[in-house]
PDB file of C-alpha atoms and ligand atoms in Angstrom:
ATOM      1  CA  MET A   1      -8.190  -9.632  35.220  1.00 91.00           C
ATOM      2  CA  LYS A   2      -4.680  -8.371  35.787  1.00 94.00           C
ATOM      3  CA  LYS A   3      -2.262 -10.277  33.587  1.00 96.00           C
ATOM      4  CA  PHE A   4       0.410  -7.729  32.740  1.00 98.00           C
ATOM      5  CA  SER A   5       2.498  -5.749  35.255  1.00 98.00           C
ATOM      6  CA  HIS A   6       5.152  -4.279  32.994  1.00 98.00           C
ATOM      7  CA  VAL A   7       5.392  -2.511  29.689  1.00 98.00           C
ATOM      8  CA  ILE A   8       8.541  -1.499  27.802  1.00 98.00           C
ATOM      9  CA  VAL A   9       8.458   1.263  25.183  1.00 98.00           C
ATOM     10  CA  ARG A  10      11.182   3.161  23.344  1.00 98.00           C
ATOM     11  CA  ARG A  11      10.902   6.820  22.434  1.00 98.00           C
ATOM     12  CA  PRO A  12      10.807   7.420  18.677  1.00 98.00           C
ATOM     13  CA  CYS A  13      14.015   8.894  17.255  1.00 98.00           C
ATOM     14  CA  ARG A  14      14.270  11.754  14.743  1.00 98.00           C
ATOM     15  CA  ALA A  15      15.425   9.246  12.135  1.00 98.00           C
ATOM     16  CA  MET A  16      11.999   7.593  12.321  1.00 98.00           C
ATOM     17  CA  VAL A  17      11.004   9.689   9.332  1.00 98.00           C
ATOM     18  CA  GLU A  18      13.315   7.392   7.343  1.00 97.00           C
ATOM     19  CA  GLY A  19      11.744   4.230   8.771  1.00 98.00           C
ATOM     20  CA  ILE A  20      10.670   1.315   6.594  1.00 98.00           C
ATOM     21  CA  THR A  21       7.308   1.754   4.915  1.00 98.00           C
ATOM     22  CA  SER A  22       5.224  -0.158   2.398  1.00 96.00           C
ATOM     23  CA  GLY A  23       3.632   3.137   1.382  1.00 95.00           C
ATOM     24  CA  GLU A  24       0.147   1.789   2.099  1.00 94.00           C
ATOM     25  CA  TYR A  25      -0.499   4.828   4.287  1.00 95.00           C
ATOM     26  CA  PRO A  26       1.364   7.591   2.431  1.00 94.00           C
ATOM     27  CA  GLY A  27       3.309  10.530   3.850  1.00 96.00           C
ATOM     28  CA  LYS A  28       6.357  11.053   6.042  1.00 97.00           C
ATOM     29  CA  PRO A  29       5.789  11.001   9.791  1.00 98.00           C
ATOM     30  CA  ASP A  30       5.706  14.383  11.537  1.00 98.00           C
ATOM     31  CA  TYR A  31       8.258  13.817  14.322  1.00 98.00           C
ATOM     32  CA  ASP A  32       6.808  16.276  16.831  1.00 98.00           C
ATOM     33  CA  LEU A  33       3.346  14.838  16.397  1.00 98.00           C
ATOM     34  CA  ALA A  34       4.780  11.328  16.727  1.00 98.00           C
ATOM     35  CA  LEU A  35       6.344  12.331  20.062  1.00 98.00           C
ATOM     36  CA  LYS A  36       3.028  13.723  21.290  1.00 98.00           C
ATOM     37  CA  GLN A  37       1.240  10.537  20.217  1.00 99.00           C
ATOM     38  CA  HIS A  38       3.885   8.512  22.037  1.00 99.00           C
ATOM     39  CA  ASP A  39       3.256  10.546  25.203  1.00 98.00           C
ATOM     40  CA  ASP A  40      -0.460   9.799  24.847  1.00 98.00           C
ATOM     41  CA  TYR A  41       0.280   6.120  24.345  1.00 99.00           C
ATOM     42  CA  ILE A  42       2.320   6.018  27.565  1.00 98.00           C
ATOM     43  CA  GLU A  43      -0.442   7.848  29.434  1.00 98.00           C
ATOM     44  CA  ALA A  44      -3.025   5.342  28.209  1.00 98.00           C
ATOM     45  CA  LEU A  45      -0.845   2.423  29.321  1.00 98.00           C
ATOM     46  CA  LYS A  46      -0.390   3.964  32.753  1.00 98.00           C
ATOM     47  CA  LYS A  47      -4.160   3.857  33.160  1.00 98.00           C
ATOM     48  CA  CYS A  48      -4.032   0.066  32.794  1.00 98.00           C
ATOM     49  CA  GLN A  49      -2.264  -0.920  36.048  1.00 97.00           C
ATOM     50  CA  VAL A  50       1.181  -1.442  34.548  1.00 98.00           C
ATOM     51  CA  ASP A  51       4.515   0.191  35.204  1.00 98.00           C
ATOM     52  CA  VAL A  52       6.072   1.614  32.070  1.00 98.00           C
ATOM     53  CA  THR A  53       9.809   1.423  31.326  1.00 98.00           C
ATOM     54  CA  ILE A  54      10.679   4.140  28.825  1.00 98.00           C
ATOM     55  CA  LEU A  55      13.857   3.478  26.847  1.00 98.00           C
ATOM     56  CA  PRO A  56      15.656   6.422  25.245  1.00 98.00           C
ATOM     57  CA  ALA A  57      15.450   7.129  21.518  1.00 98.00           C
ATOM     58  CA  ASP A  58      18.116   5.373  19.467  1.00 98.00           C
ATOM     59  CA  GLU A  59      19.034   7.324  16.326  1.00 98.00           C
ATOM     60  CA  ARG A  60      20.898   4.397  14.804  1.00 98.00           C
ATOM     61  CA  TYR A  61      17.679   2.507  14.227  1.00 98.00           C
ATOM     62  CA  PRO A  62      14.863   4.491  12.576  1.00 98.00           C
ATOM     63  CA  ASP A  63      12.244   1.846  13.450  1.00 98.00           C
ATOM     64  CA  SER A  64      13.431   1.220  17.009  1.00 98.00           C
ATOM     65  CA  CYS A  65      10.286   2.635  18.638  1.00 98.00           C
ATOM     66  CA  PHE A  66       8.571  -0.571  17.447  1.00 98.00           C
ATOM     67  CA  VAL A  67       9.947  -2.555  20.399  1.00 98.00           C
ATOM     68  CA  GLU A  68       7.554  -5.423  19.870  1.00 98.00           C
ATOM     69  CA  ASP A  69       9.707  -6.798  17.054  1.00 98.00           C
ATOM     70  CA  PRO A  70      13.161  -7.475  18.592  1.00 98.00           C
ATOM     71  CA  ALA A  71      11.808  -9.441  21.588  1.00 98.00           C
ATOM     72  CA  VAL A  72       8.941 -11.701  22.622  1.00 98.00           C
ATOM     73  CA  ILE A  73       8.221 -11.847  26.323  1.00 98.00           C
ATOM     74  CA  THR A  74       6.272 -14.759  27.741  1.00 98.00           C
ATOM     75  CA  LYS A  75       5.381 -15.554  31.338  1.00 95.00           C
ATOM     76  CA  ASN A  76       8.199 -18.110  31.534  1.00 96.00           C
ATOM     77  CA  CYS A  77      10.992 -16.611  29.438  1.00 98.00           C
ATOM     78  CA  ALA A  78      12.069 -13.763  27.177  1.00 98.00           C
ATOM     79  CA  ILE A  79      13.088 -14.489  23.599  1.00 98.00           C
ATOM     80  CA  ILE A  80      15.366 -12.056  21.811  1.00 98.00           C
ATOM     81  CA  THR A  81      14.429 -12.347  18.164  1.00 98.00           C
ATOM     82  CA  ASN A  82      16.505 -12.015  15.008  1.00 98.00           C
ATOM     83  CA  PRO A  83      14.638  -9.350  13.007  1.00 98.00           C
ATOM     84  CA  GLY A  84      14.383 -10.152   9.320  1.00 97.00           C
ATOM     85  CA  ALA A  85      14.647  -6.523   8.224  1.00 98.00           C
ATOM     86  CA  PRO A  86      18.421  -5.822   7.888  1.00 97.00           C
ATOM     87  CA  SER A  87      18.109  -2.194   9.050  1.00 98.00           C
ATOM     88  CA  ARG A  88      16.398  -3.436  12.215  1.00 98.00           C
ATOM     89  CA  ASN A  89      18.548  -6.429  13.069  1.00 98.00           C
ATOM     90  CA  GLY A  90      20.808  -4.529  15.512  1.00 98.00           C
ATOM     91  CA  GLU A  91      17.788  -3.603  17.633  1.00 98.00           C
ATOM     92  CA  LYS A  92      17.999  -7.052  19.221  1.00 98.00           C
ATOM     93  CA  GLU A  93      21.210  -6.064  21.051  1.00 97.00           C
ATOM     94  CA  GLU A  94      19.633  -2.881  22.367  1.00 97.00           C
ATOM     95  CA  ILE A  95      16.494  -4.511  23.735  1.00 98.00           C
ATOM     96  CA  THR A  96      18.498  -7.178  25.576  1.00 98.00           C
ATOM     97  CA  GLY A  97      19.642  -4.754  28.291  1.00 96.00           C
ATOM     98  CA  ALA A  98      16.058  -3.752  29.051  1.00 97.00           C
ATOM     99  CA  VAL A  99      14.904  -7.375  29.184  1.00 98.00           C
ATOM    100  CA  ARG A 100      17.735  -8.257  31.604  1.00 98.00           C
ATOM    101  CA  LYS A 101      16.092  -6.088  34.248  1.00 97.00           C
ATOM    102  CA  PHE A 102      13.206  -8.553  34.349  1.00 98.00           C
ATOM    103  CA  PHE A 103      14.710 -11.956  33.448  1.00 97.00           C
ATOM    104  CA  SER A 104      17.792 -13.847  34.560  1.00 97.00           C
ATOM    105  CA  ASP A 105      20.258 -14.999  31.893  1.00 96.00           C
ATOM    106  CA  GLU A 106      18.974 -18.587  31.870  1.00 95.00           C
ATOM    107  CA  ASP A 107      15.492 -17.338  31.038  1.00 97.00           C
ATOM    108  CA  ILE A 108      16.629 -15.195  28.124  1.00 98.00           C
ATOM    109  CA  GLU A 109      16.629 -17.188  24.893  1.00 98.00           C
ATOM    110  CA  ARG A 110      17.656 -16.198  21.377  1.00 98.00           C
ATOM    111  CA  ILE A 111      16.642 -16.839  17.792  1.00 98.00           C
ATOM    112  CA  GLU A 112      19.845 -17.358  15.830  1.00 98.00           C
ATOM    113  CA  ALA A 113      20.674 -16.953  12.104  1.00 98.00           C
ATOM    114  CA  PRO A 114      19.738 -18.350   9.657  1.00 98.00           C
ATOM    115  CA  GLY A 115      16.489 -18.180  11.622  1.00 98.00           C
ATOM    116  CA  THR A 116      14.662 -14.843  11.515  1.00 98.00           C
ATOM    117  CA  LEU A 117      11.646 -13.808  13.538  1.00 98.00           C
ATOM    118  CA  GLU A 118       9.950 -10.533  14.485  1.00 98.00           C
ATOM    119  CA  GLY A 119       7.629 -10.153  17.463  1.00 98.00           C
ATOM    120  CA  GLY A 120       4.909  -8.575  15.309  1.00 98.00           C
ATOM    121  CA  ASP A 121       4.424 -12.059  13.880  1.00 98.00           C
ATOM    122  CA  VAL A 122       3.753 -13.579  17.293  1.00 98.00           C
ATOM    123  CA  MET A 123       0.279 -13.665  18.837  1.00 98.00           C
ATOM    124  CA  MET A 124      -0.093 -15.064  22.341  1.00 98.00           C
ATOM    125  CA  VAL A 125      -3.288 -16.936  23.243  1.00 98.00           C
ATOM    126  CA  GLY A 126      -2.768 -18.274  26.748  1.00 97.00           C
ATOM    127  CA  ASP A 127       0.136 -20.718  26.594  1.00 98.00           C
ATOM    128  CA  HIS A 128      -0.155 -21.089  22.832  1.00 98.00           C
ATOM    129  CA  PHE A 129       1.594 -18.835  20.349  1.00 98.00           C
ATOM    130  CA  TYR A 130       0.543 -18.350  16.718  1.00 98.00           C
ATOM    131  CA  VAL A 131       3.466 -17.292  14.542  1.00 98.00           C
ATOM    132  CA  GLY A 132       3.173 -15.767  11.086  1.00 98.00           C
ATOM    133  CA  LEU A 133       5.422 -17.085   8.327  1.00 98.00           C
ATOM    134  CA  SER A 134       6.145 -13.764   6.663  1.00 97.00           C
ATOM    135  CA  ALA A 135       8.721 -11.741   4.758  1.00 96.00           C
ATOM    136  CA  ARG A 136      10.377 -11.109   8.170  1.00 98.00           C
ATOM    137  CA  THR A 137       9.916 -14.451   9.939  1.00 98.00           C
ATOM    138  CA  ASN A 138      11.175 -17.640   8.275  1.00 98.00           C
ATOM    139  CA  GLU A 139      10.622 -21.382   8.798  1.00 98.00           C
ATOM    140  CA  GLU A 140      13.894 -21.796  10.688  1.00 98.00           C
ATOM    141  CA  GLY A 141      13.025 -18.909  13.004  1.00 98.00           C
ATOM    142  CA  ILE A 142       9.681 -20.541  13.783  1.00 98.00           C
ATOM    143  CA  ARG A 143      11.346 -23.934  14.332  1.00 98.00           C
ATOM    144  CA  GLN A 144      13.712 -22.423  16.914  1.00 98.00           C
ATOM    145  CA  PHE A 145      10.902 -20.433  18.502  1.00 98.00           C
ATOM    146  CA  LYS A 146       8.799 -23.604  18.900  1.00 98.00           C
ATOM    147  CA  GLU A 147      11.713 -25.471  20.464  1.00 98.00           C
ATOM    148  CA  ILE A 148      12.263 -22.658  22.978  1.00 98.00           C
ATOM    149  CA  LEU A 149       8.567 -22.460  23.864  1.00 98.00           C
ATOM    150  CA  GLU A 150       8.314 -26.219  24.368  1.00 98.00           C
ATOM    151  CA  LYS A 151      11.338 -26.156  26.651  1.00 97.00           C
ATOM    152  CA  HIS A 152       9.464 -23.609  28.779  1.00 97.00           C
ATOM    153  CA  GLY A 153       6.125 -25.499  28.731  1.00 97.00           C
ATOM    154  CA  MET A 154       4.331 -23.609  25.948  1.00 98.00           C
ATOM    155  CA  THR A 155       3.205 -24.441  22.400  1.00 98.00           C
ATOM    156  CA  CYS A 156       3.319 -22.876  18.968  1.00 98.00           C
ATOM    157  CA  SER A 157       1.780 -23.164  15.508  1.00 98.00           C
ATOM    158  CA  GLN A 158       2.564 -21.537  12.201  1.00 98.00           C
ATOM    159  CA  VAL A 159       0.222 -19.293  10.218  1.00 97.00           C
ATOM    160  CA  PRO A 160       1.273 -18.529   6.633  1.00 94.00           C
ATOM    161  CA  LEU A 161       0.700 -14.883   5.678  1.00 96.00           C
ATOM    162  CA  GLU A 162      -0.369 -13.771   2.232  1.00 92.00           C
ATOM    163  CA  LYS A 163      -0.561  -9.991   2.191  1.00 90.00           C
ATOM    164  CA  VAL A 164       0.146  -8.260   5.473  1.00 92.00           C
ATOM    165  CA  LEU A 165       3.518  -7.291   7.000  1.00 93.00           C
ATOM    166  CA  HIS A 166       3.116  -9.063  10.326  1.00 96.00           C
ATOM    167  CA  LEU A 167       0.554 -11.504  11.751  1.00 98.00           C
ATOM    168  CA  LYS A 168      -0.730  -8.903  14.215  1.00 98.00           C
ATOM    169  CA  THR A 169      -1.202  -6.379  11.420  1.00 97.00           C
ATOM    170  CA  GLY A 170      -4.415  -8.297  10.740  1.00 97.00           C
ATOM    171  CA  VAL A 171      -5.363 -10.378  13.778  1.00 98.00           C
ATOM    172  CA  ASN A 172      -5.241  -9.682  17.512  1.00 98.00           C
ATOM    173  CA  TYR A 173      -6.404 -11.645  20.516  1.00 98.00           C
ATOM    174  CA  LEU A 174      -8.285  -9.673  23.168  1.00 98.00           C
ATOM    175  CA  GLU A 175      -8.458 -12.479  25.775  1.00 97.00           C
ATOM    176  CA  ASP A 176     -11.746 -14.124  26.901  1.00 97.00           C
ATOM    177  CA  GLY A 177     -11.943 -15.972  23.553  1.00 98.00           C
ATOM    178  CA  ASN A 178     -12.356 -12.729  21.601  1.00 98.00           C
ATOM    179  CA  MET A 179     -10.288 -12.138  18.486  1.00 98.00           C
ATOM    180  CA  LEU A 180     -10.275  -9.218  16.065  1.00 98.00           C
ATOM    181  CA  VAL A 181      -9.759 -10.400  12.484  1.00 98.00           C
ATOM    182  CA  SER A 182      -9.436  -8.608   9.175  1.00 98.00           C
ATOM    183  CA  GLY A 183      -8.779  -9.541   5.537  1.00 97.00           C
ATOM    184  CA  GLU A 184      -6.977 -12.831   4.998  1.00 96.00           C
ATOM    185  CA  PHE A 185      -7.511 -13.924   8.615  1.00 97.00           C
ATOM    186  CA  VAL A 186     -11.310 -13.958   8.606  1.00 97.00           C
ATOM    187  CA  THR A 187     -11.500 -17.425   7.084  1.00 96.00           C
ATOM    188  CA  LYS A 188      -8.369 -19.033   8.554  1.00 96.00           C
ATOM    189  CA  GLU A 189      -9.279 -22.477   9.819  1.00 96.00           C
ATOM    190  CA  GLU A 190      -7.226 -22.259  13.032  1.00 97.00           C
ATOM    191  CA  PHE A 191      -9.061 -19.156  14.263  1.00 98.00           C
ATOM    192  CA  GLN A 192     -12.626 -20.419  13.783  1.00 98.00           C
ATOM    193  CA  LYS A 193     -12.801 -21.714  17.369  1.00 98.00           C
ATOM    194  CA  TYR A 194     -12.594 -18.145  18.731  1.00 98.00           C
ATOM    195  CA  ASN A 195     -15.285 -15.495  18.953  1.00 98.00           C
ATOM    196  CA  LEU A 196     -14.218 -13.700  15.776  1.00 98.00           C
ATOM    197  CA  VAL A 197     -15.008 -10.032  15.418  1.00 98.00           C
ATOM    198  CA  GLU A 198     -14.663  -9.180  11.748  1.00 98.00           C
ATOM    199  CA  ILE A 199     -13.180  -5.771  11.043  1.00 97.00           C
ATOM    200  CA  PRO A 200     -14.602  -3.951   8.011  1.00 97.00           C
ATOM    201  CA  GLU A 201     -12.095  -3.463   5.186  1.00 96.00           C
ATOM    202  CA  GLU A 202     -12.048   0.342   5.518  1.00 97.00           C
ATOM    203  CA  GLU A 203     -11.012   0.018   9.183  1.00 98.00           C
ATOM    204  CA  ALA A 204      -8.518  -2.833   8.675  1.00 97.00           C
ATOM    205  CA  TYR A 205      -5.698  -0.887  10.359  1.00 98.00           C
ATOM    206  CA  ALA A 206      -7.621  -0.987  13.641  1.00 98.00           C
ATOM    207  CA  ALA A 207      -7.471  -4.792  13.820  1.00 98.00           C
ATOM    208  CA  ASN A 208      -4.307  -3.930  15.724  1.00 98.00           C
ATOM    209  CA  CYS A 209      -5.776  -3.108  19.145  1.00 98.00           C
ATOM    210  CA  ILE A 210      -4.161  -4.126  22.435  1.00 98.00           C
ATOM    211  CA  TRP A 211      -5.703  -5.700  25.511  1.00 98.00           C
ATOM    212  CA  VAL A 212      -4.034  -4.530  28.743  1.00 98.00           C
ATOM    213  CA  ASN A 213      -5.627  -5.841  31.940  1.00 98.00           C
ATOM    214  CA  ASP A 214      -9.240  -5.711  30.718  1.00 97.00           C
ATOM    215  CA  THR A 215      -8.852  -2.380  28.962  1.00 98.00           C
ATOM    216  CA  VAL A 216      -8.583  -2.408  25.189  1.00 98.00           C
ATOM    217  CA  ILE A 217      -6.651   0.422  23.565  1.00 98.00           C
ATOM    218  CA  VAL A 218      -8.054   1.177  20.107  1.00 98.00           C
ATOM    219  CA  PRO A 219      -6.464   3.457  17.513  1.00 98.00           C
ATOM    220  CA  GLU A 220      -8.305   6.761  17.239  1.00 98.00           C
ATOM    221  CA  GLY A 221     -10.520   7.311  14.224  1.00 98.00           C
ATOM    222  CA  TYR A 222     -12.031   3.842  13.763  1.00 98.00           C
ATOM    223  CA  PRO A 223     -15.629   4.080  15.007  1.00 98.00           C
ATOM    224  CA  ALA A 224     -16.811   0.642  13.886  1.00 98.00           C
ATOM    225  CA  VAL A 225     -13.953  -1.108  15.684  1.00 98.00           C
ATOM    226  CA  LEU A 226     -14.388   1.025  18.800  1.00 98.00           C
ATOM    227  CA  GLU A 227     -18.070   0.150  18.892  1.00 98.00           C
ATOM    228  CA  ALA A 228     -17.399  -3.554  18.367  1.00 98.00           C
ATOM    229  CA  VAL A 229     -14.824  -3.646  21.179  1.00 98.00           C
ATOM    230  CA  LYS A 230     -17.159  -1.772  23.539  1.00 98.00           C
ATOM    231  CA  LYS A 231     -19.898  -4.282  22.727  1.00 98.00           C
ATOM    232  CA  LEU A 232     -17.606  -7.055  23.962  1.00 98.00           C
ATOM    233  CA  GLY A 233     -17.738  -5.355  27.361  1.00 98.00           C
ATOM    234  CA  TYR A 234     -14.226  -3.948  27.618  1.00 98.00           C
ATOM    235  CA  ARG A 235     -13.283  -0.562  28.952  1.00 98.00           C
ATOM    236  CA  THR A 236     -11.746   1.251  25.980  1.00 98.00           C
ATOM    237  CA  LEU A 237      -9.163   4.001  25.530  1.00 98.00           C
ATOM    238  CA  THR A 238      -8.195   5.528  22.203  1.00 98.00           C
ATOM    239  CA  VAL A 239      -4.815   6.800  21.066  1.00 98.00           C
ATOM    240  CA  ASP A 240      -4.039   8.473  17.760  1.00 98.00           C
ATOM    241  CA  THR A 241      -1.244   6.592  15.957  1.00 98.00           C
ATOM    242  CA  SER A 242      -1.437   8.354  12.579  1.00 98.00           C
ATOM    243  CA  GLU A 243       2.324   9.010  12.410  1.00 98.00           C
ATOM    244  CA  TYR A 244       3.219   5.390  13.152  1.00 98.00           C
ATOM    245  CA  ARG A 245       0.666   4.124  10.657  1.00 98.00           C
ATOM    246  CA  LYS A 246       2.724   5.818   7.908  1.00 98.00           C
ATOM    247  CA  LEU A 247       5.449   3.295   8.825  1.00 98.00           C
ATOM    248  CA  ASP A 248       3.007   0.356   8.969  1.00 97.00           C
ATOM    249  CA  GLY A 249       3.193   0.416  12.760  1.00 98.00           C
ATOM    250  CA  GLY A 250       0.304   0.166  15.175  1.00 97.00           C
ATOM    251  CA  LEU A 251      -0.523  -0.004  18.862  1.00 98.00           C
ATOM    252  CA  SER A 252       0.908  -3.447  19.525  1.00 98.00           C
ATOM    253  CA  CYS A 253       4.215  -2.679  17.773  1.00 98.00           C
ATOM    254  CA  LEU A 254       4.970   0.162  20.165  1.00 98.00           C
ATOM    255  CA  SER A 255       5.297  -1.900  23.350  1.00 98.00           C
ATOM    256  CA  LEU A 256       6.261  -5.141  25.030  1.00 98.00           C
ATOM    257  CA  ARG A 257       3.595  -6.108  27.555  1.00 98.00           C
ATOM    258  CA  PHE A 258       4.184  -8.769  30.194  1.00 98.00           C
TER     259      PHE A 258
HETATM  260  C1  LIG B 301       8.875  -2.062   9.945  1.00 92.78           C
HETATM  261  O1  LIG B 301       8.580  -2.156   8.745  1.00 92.78           O
HETATM  262  O2  LIG B 301       9.586  -2.876  10.515  1.00 92.78           O
HETATM  263  C2  LIG B 301       8.348  -0.888  10.715  1.00 92.78           C
HETATM  264  N1  LIG B 301       8.270   0.260   9.860  1.00 92.78           N
HETATM  265  C3  LIG B 301       7.003  -1.203  11.295  1.00 92.78           C
HETATM  266  C4  LIG B 301       7.022  -2.305  12.298  1.00 92.78           C
HETATM  267  C5  LIG B 301       5.696  -2.603  12.837  1.00 92.78           C
HETATM  268  N2  LIG B 301       5.775  -3.572  13.863  1.00 92.78           N
HETATM  269  C6  LIG B 301       4.858  -4.479  14.125  1.00 92.78           C
HETATM  270  O3  LIG B 301       3.899  -4.635  13.390  1.00 92.78           O
HETATM  271  N3  LIG B 301       5.079  -5.263  15.159  1.00 92.78           N
END
């Protein structure tokens, strides 16, 4: 099934080595390797029947390659978020120009302060959106997000997070009822109606896979997850994201898919 036609990515900047990190995956990113991995990521996406808009690196924002966070794009509207991380908040202005190429002004909505929200906390399942209440996304941000979605004919529910940075750090929907879950998400009541594929603890990072038009891109180096995704019947591609992992970033964080 072809669901997405467009993808937006932003090249990593040199300052990425100073990006925010929890330190869970130690080490500073190697910038040249990160660029090569970004090239590979773009190549993989191009194999999935989408056109890829590549935004230039922005040195003012070390984490700006993680374009998933300053915007959420739905089939009916685009929502510019209000990132909760102060060093990332200005990214919302920069992503707006790119979004304008695809949406008219009346279909571009905004999360306003005191609401905060980051796209990594938003998981789309058809017309329903699960939103993580996290250190980056607050109750007011979710309230505004819900109001916007309802105005455009979609729904939303809140999922409180305990440990992970963003909702999609630990749970990702692969379409067709299939959902990858790790850690705190395995037992969440609201996800029990899906076909849950439990990710072993030692491969938890790879819960962050992306579905793009019936292909699932899996981070390289996670054999159990790769096997599980193949078993679901998807075509798979792998991309090494080791340098982004050092900044708690994964495959979904690096693009907007719509
Ligand atoms: C941050 O902490 O904001 C970045 N270092 C990583 C963002 C990852 N984005 C995502 O999960 N959507």
